[in-house]
Amino acid sequence: MTEQQSSPEQMATGEGAGEYGGTYKVTIYELENFQGRRCELTDELPNVAEKELEKVGSIQVESGPWLGFERQAFAGEQFVLEKGDYPRWDSWSNSHSSDSLMSIRRLQIDSPDHKIHLFENVGYTGRKMEIVDDDVPSLWAHGFQDRVASVRALNGTWVGYEYPGYRGRQHVFEKGEYRHWNEWDANQPLIQSVRRVRDQQWHQRGCFENS
């Protein structure tokens, strides 16, 4: 199936796929279930306290995707926020280890295509696994071990998880090279599942399933 093209109206208003002219919009709320003080964002926010919010209790993503962080200045555990509603903290945290979200930024989508290389050892050495336009809920099921010490994200944006089934801490891989696992803020070289980050408004190919 061919990729759907943006209509002239979408192009004129800046609505479309990813970096191809779309806009980002997210609303953060101080309390759960979209209550209390709120703040609409279209750009990064390194410290939610700047908006007089003590914390983030719920989130609504109108267009994105976005990347939230446990601590200020885009540090700590990462949380991928694709289009949709997040009524409480455990709806965006796969590890359920922290209810803190103190900074947030846009998550860049460079291409409608997805390709990533996972390596067993640092410096792109050891066993290698290539994933192209697919989500992998278990690396073991595809004959690859759980040790991932370096990564090359060649196209698209990806998120790796500590455990199978997209569970545990999230590690985001935007297009680029990651020679050592500490470059994605991991405390050990452990990834057991990987998926593509897509958004139906932004990433038009995500709207369709090829038969």
PDB file of C-alpha atoms in Angstrom, residues 28-30 32 46-49 53-59 67-81 88-104 169-170:
ATOM      1  CA  ILE A  28      -0.074  18.434  31.424  1.00  0.00           C
ATOM      2  CA  TYR A  29      -2.238  18.484  34.550  1.00  0.00           C
ATOM      3  CA  GLU A  30      -1.168  18.727  38.172  1.00  0.00           C
ATOM      4  CA  GLU A  32      -4.858  12.737  38.186  1.00  0.00           C
ATOM      5  CA  PRO A  46      13.063  21.529  31.111  1.00  0.00           C
ATOM      6  CA  ASN A  47      11.356  22.030  34.479  1.00  0.00           C
ATOM      7  CA  VAL A  48       7.590  21.753  35.073  1.00  0.00           C
ATOM      8  CA  ALA A  49       7.999  23.982  38.145  1.00  0.00           C
ATOM      9  CA  LEU A  53       3.122  22.947  38.738  1.00  0.00           C
ATOM     10  CA  GLU A  54       4.270  20.939  41.749  1.00  0.00           C
ATOM     11  CA  LYS A  55       4.032  17.710  39.780  1.00  0.00           C
ATOM     12  CA  VAL A  56       2.430  16.090  36.723  1.00  0.00           C
ATOM     13  CA  GLY A  57      -0.549  13.907  37.627  1.00  0.00           C
ATOM     14  CA  SER A  58      -2.042  13.289  34.168  1.00  0.00           C
ATOM     15  CA  ILE A  59      -1.311  14.052  30.513  1.00  0.00           C
ATOM     16  CA  LEU A  67       9.353  12.203  25.696  1.00  0.00           C
ATOM     17  CA  GLY A  68       8.925  12.774  29.424  1.00  0.00           C
ATOM     18  CA  PHE A  69      11.709  12.497  32.012  1.00  0.00           C
ATOM     19  CA  GLU A  70      11.764  11.603  35.688  1.00  0.00           C
ATOM     20  CA  ARG A  71      13.952  14.562  36.611  1.00  0.00           C
ATOM     21  CA  GLN A  72      14.519  18.154  35.530  1.00  0.00           C
ATOM     22  CA  ALA A  73      16.705  19.005  32.520  1.00  0.00           C
ATOM     23  CA  PHE A  74      15.695  15.843  30.602  1.00  0.00           C
ATOM     24  CA  ALA A  75      17.387  13.407  32.977  1.00  0.00           C
ATOM     25  CA  GLY A  76      16.437  10.164  34.689  1.00  0.00           C
ATOM     26  CA  GLU A  77      13.930   7.537  33.598  1.00  0.00           C
ATOM     27  CA  GLN A  78      12.285   8.154  30.205  1.00  0.00           C
ATOM     28  CA  PHE A  79       8.594   7.934  29.301  1.00  0.00           C
ATOM     29  CA  VAL A  80       7.350   7.793  25.693  1.00  0.00           C
ATOM     30  CA  LEU A  81       4.113   9.764  25.251  1.00  0.00           C
ATOM     31  CA  ARG A  88      -2.310   8.774  36.053  1.00  0.00           C
ATOM     32  CA  TRP A  89       1.411   8.201  36.294  1.00  0.00           C
ATOM     33  CA  ASP A  90       1.364   4.417  35.931  1.00  0.00           C
ATOM     34  CA  SER A  91      -0.247   4.773  32.493  1.00  0.00           C
ATOM     35  CA  TRP A  92       2.993   6.216  31.099  1.00  0.00           C
ATOM     36  CA  SER A  93       5.553   4.403  33.297  1.00  0.00           C
ATOM     37  CA  ASN A  94       6.239   0.831  32.220  1.00  0.00           C
ATOM     38  CA  SER A  95       8.537   0.192  35.164  1.00  0.00           C
ATOM     39  CA  HIS A  96       6.125   1.658  37.749  1.00  0.00           C
ATOM     40  CA  SER A  97       9.180   2.607  39.794  1.00  0.00           C
ATOM     41  CA  SER A  98       8.675   6.388  39.821  1.00  0.00           C
ATOM     42  CA  ASP A  99       5.646   8.706  39.751  1.00  0.00           C
ATOM     43  CA  SER A 100       7.806  11.752  38.991  1.00  0.00           C
ATOM     44  CA  LEU A 101       7.780  13.522  35.603  1.00  0.00           C
ATOM     45  CA  MET A 102       9.644  16.826  35.827  1.00  0.00           C
ATOM     46  CA  SER A 103      10.637  17.669  32.232  1.00  0.00           C
ATOM     47  CA  ILE A 104       9.326  16.955  28.749  1.00  0.00           C
ATOM     48  CA  ARG A 169      12.447   0.956  31.986  1.00  0.00           C
ATOM     49  CA  GLN A 170      12.226   2.585  28.570  1.00  0.00           C
TER      50      GLN A 170
END
